[in-house]
């Protein structure tokens, strides 16, 4: 769901609408969806899987797979937080571009 808003944001930026209200509202909706879905949902399920692996409640046959997916879930949640930081910085500097200061 958040990818839809990310692509719309890119299209607005390329079309020259980066400084409009539509772009800003789209970015707010995107950020909310990204935090709720990619970070919140994934972090909840990763934490739940880590607890089950830690308590060895996954069964002996599925234990290696559960360990792998627990590590993968924690890694992906960390990467999503890093990606969110990059996206926020990119959007901030698109909306408020850096201005060159005059040398005295």
CSV table of C-alpha atoms in Angstrom, one decimal:
chain,number,residue,atom,x,y,z
A,1,UNK,CA,0.0,0.0,0.0
A,2,UNK,CA,2.8,2.4,0.8
A,3,UNK,CA,4.5,1.8,-2.5
A,4,UNK,CA,1.5,3.3,-4.4
A,5,UNK,CA,2.0,6.6,-2.6
A,6,UNK,CA,5.7,6.4,-3.1
A,7,UNK,CA,5.2,6.1,-6.9
A,8,UNK,CA,2.7,8.9,-6.9
A,9,UNK,CA,5.1,11.0,-5.0
A,10,UNK,CA,7.8,10.3,-7.7
A,11,UNK,CA,5.4,11.1,-10.5
A,12,UNK,CA,4.4,14.4,-8.9
A,13,UNK,CA,8.1,15.3,-8.4
A,14,UNK,CA,9.0,14.5,-12.0
A,15,UNK,CA,5.9,16.4,-13.3
A,16,UNK,CA,7.0,19.5,-11.4
A,17,UNK,CA,4.4,19.4,-8.6
A,18,UNK,CA,6.9,18.9,-5.8
A,19,UNK,CA,6.0,22.2,-4.1
A,20,UNK,CA,2.2,21.7,-4.1
A,21,UNK,CA,-0.2,20.8,-1.4
A,22,UNK,CA,-1.0,17.5,-3.1
A,23,UNK,CA,2.6,16.5,-2.9
A,24,UNK,CA,2.8,17.3,0.8
A,25,UNK,CA,-0.5,15.5,1.6
A,26,UNK,CA,0.6,12.5,-0.4
A,27,UNK,CA,3.9,12.4,1.6
A,28,UNK,CA,2.0,12.5,4.9
A,29,UNK,CA,-0.3,9.7,3.8
A,30,UNK,CA,2.7,7.7,2.5
A,31,UNK,CA,4.6,8.2,5.8
A,32,UNK,CA,1.6,7.0,7.8
A,33,UNK,CA,1.1,4.0,5.7
A,34,UNK,CA,4.8,3.1,5.6
A,35,UNK,CA,5.1,3.3,9.4
A,36,UNK,CA,1.9,1.4,10.0
A,37,UNK,CA,2.4,-1.3,7.5
A,38,UNK,CA,6.0,-1.8,6.7
A,39,UNK,CA,7.4,-1.0,10.1
A,40,UNK,CA,4.6,-1.7,12.6
A,41,UNK,CA,3.1,-4.8,11.1
A,42,UNK,CA,6.5,-6.3,10.2
A,43,UNK,CA,8.1,-5.4,13.6
A,44,UNK,CA,5.1,-7.0,15.4
A,45,UNK,CA,5.4,-10.3,13.5
A,46,UNK,CA,9.2,-10.3,13.7
A,47,UNK,CA,9.0,-9.8,17.5
A,48,UNK,CA,6.4,-12.5,17.9
A,49,UNK,CA,8.5,-15.0,15.9
A,50,UNK,CA,11.6,-14.1,17.9
A,51,UNK,CA,9.7,-14.8,21.1
A,52,UNK,CA,8.5,-18.2,19.8
A,53,UNK,CA,12.0,-19.1,18.6
A,54,UNK,CA,13.5,-18.0,22.0
A,55,UNK,CA,11.0,-20.2,23.8
A,56,UNK,CA,11.6,-23.1,21.4
A,57,UNK,CA,7.9,-23.3,20.6
A,58,UNK,CA,8.3,-23.8,16.9
A,59,UNK,CA,8.9,-27.5,17.0
A,60,UNK,CA,12.1,-29.3,16.2
A,61,UNK,CA,11.5,-29.8,12.5
A,62,UNK,CA,10.7,-26.1,11.9
A,63,UNK,CA,13.2,-24.6,14.3
A,64,UNK,CA,16.0,-23.9,11.7
A,65,UNK,CA,13.5,-22.2,9.4
A,66,UNK,CA,12.0,-20.2,12.3
A,67,UNK,CA,15.5,-19.0,13.3
A,68,UNK,CA,16.2,-17.9,9.7
A,69,UNK,CA,12.9,-16.0,9.3
A,70,UNK,CA,13.3,-14.4,12.8
A,71,UNK,CA,16.7,-13.1,11.8
A,72,UNK,CA,15.4,-12.0,8.4
A,73,UNK,CA,12.4,-10.2,10.0
A,74,UNK,CA,14.6,-8.2,12.4
A,75,UNK,CA,17.0,-7.3,9.5
A,76,UNK,CA,14.1,-6.2,7.2
A,77,UNK,CA,12.5,-4.1,10.0
A,78,UNK,CA,15.9,-2.4,10.6
A,79,UNK,CA,16.3,-1.8,6.8
A,80,UNK,CA,12.8,-0.3,6.6
A,81,UNK,CA,13.6,2.2,9.4
A,82,UNK,CA,16.8,3.2,7.5
A,83,UNK,CA,14.9,3.5,4.2
A,84,UNK,CA,12.2,5.6,5.9
A,85,UNK,CA,14.9,8.0,7.2
A,86,UNK,CA,16.3,8.3,3.6
A,87,UNK,CA,12.8,8.9,2.2
A,88,UNK,CA,12.0,11.6,4.7
A,89,UNK,CA,15.3,13.4,4.1
A,90,UNK,CA,14.7,13.2,0.3
A,91,UNK,CA,11.2,14.6,0.6
A,92,UNK,CA,12.3,17.4,3.0
A,93,UNK,CA,15.0,18.6,0.6
A,94,UNK,CA,12.6,18.3,-2.3
A,95,UNK,CA,10.0,20.5,-0.5
A,96,UNK,CA,12.6,22.8,1.0
A,97,UNK,CA,15.6,22.8,-1.3
A,98,UNK,CA,19.0,24.0,0.0
A,99,UNK,CA,19.8,27.6,-0.9
A,100,UNK,CA,23.4,28.7,-1.5
A,101,UNK,CA,24.5,31.3,1.0
A,102,UNK,CA,26.3,34.4,-0.3
A,103,UNK,CA,29.9,34.7,0.6
A,104,UNK,CA,30.7,38.1,2.1
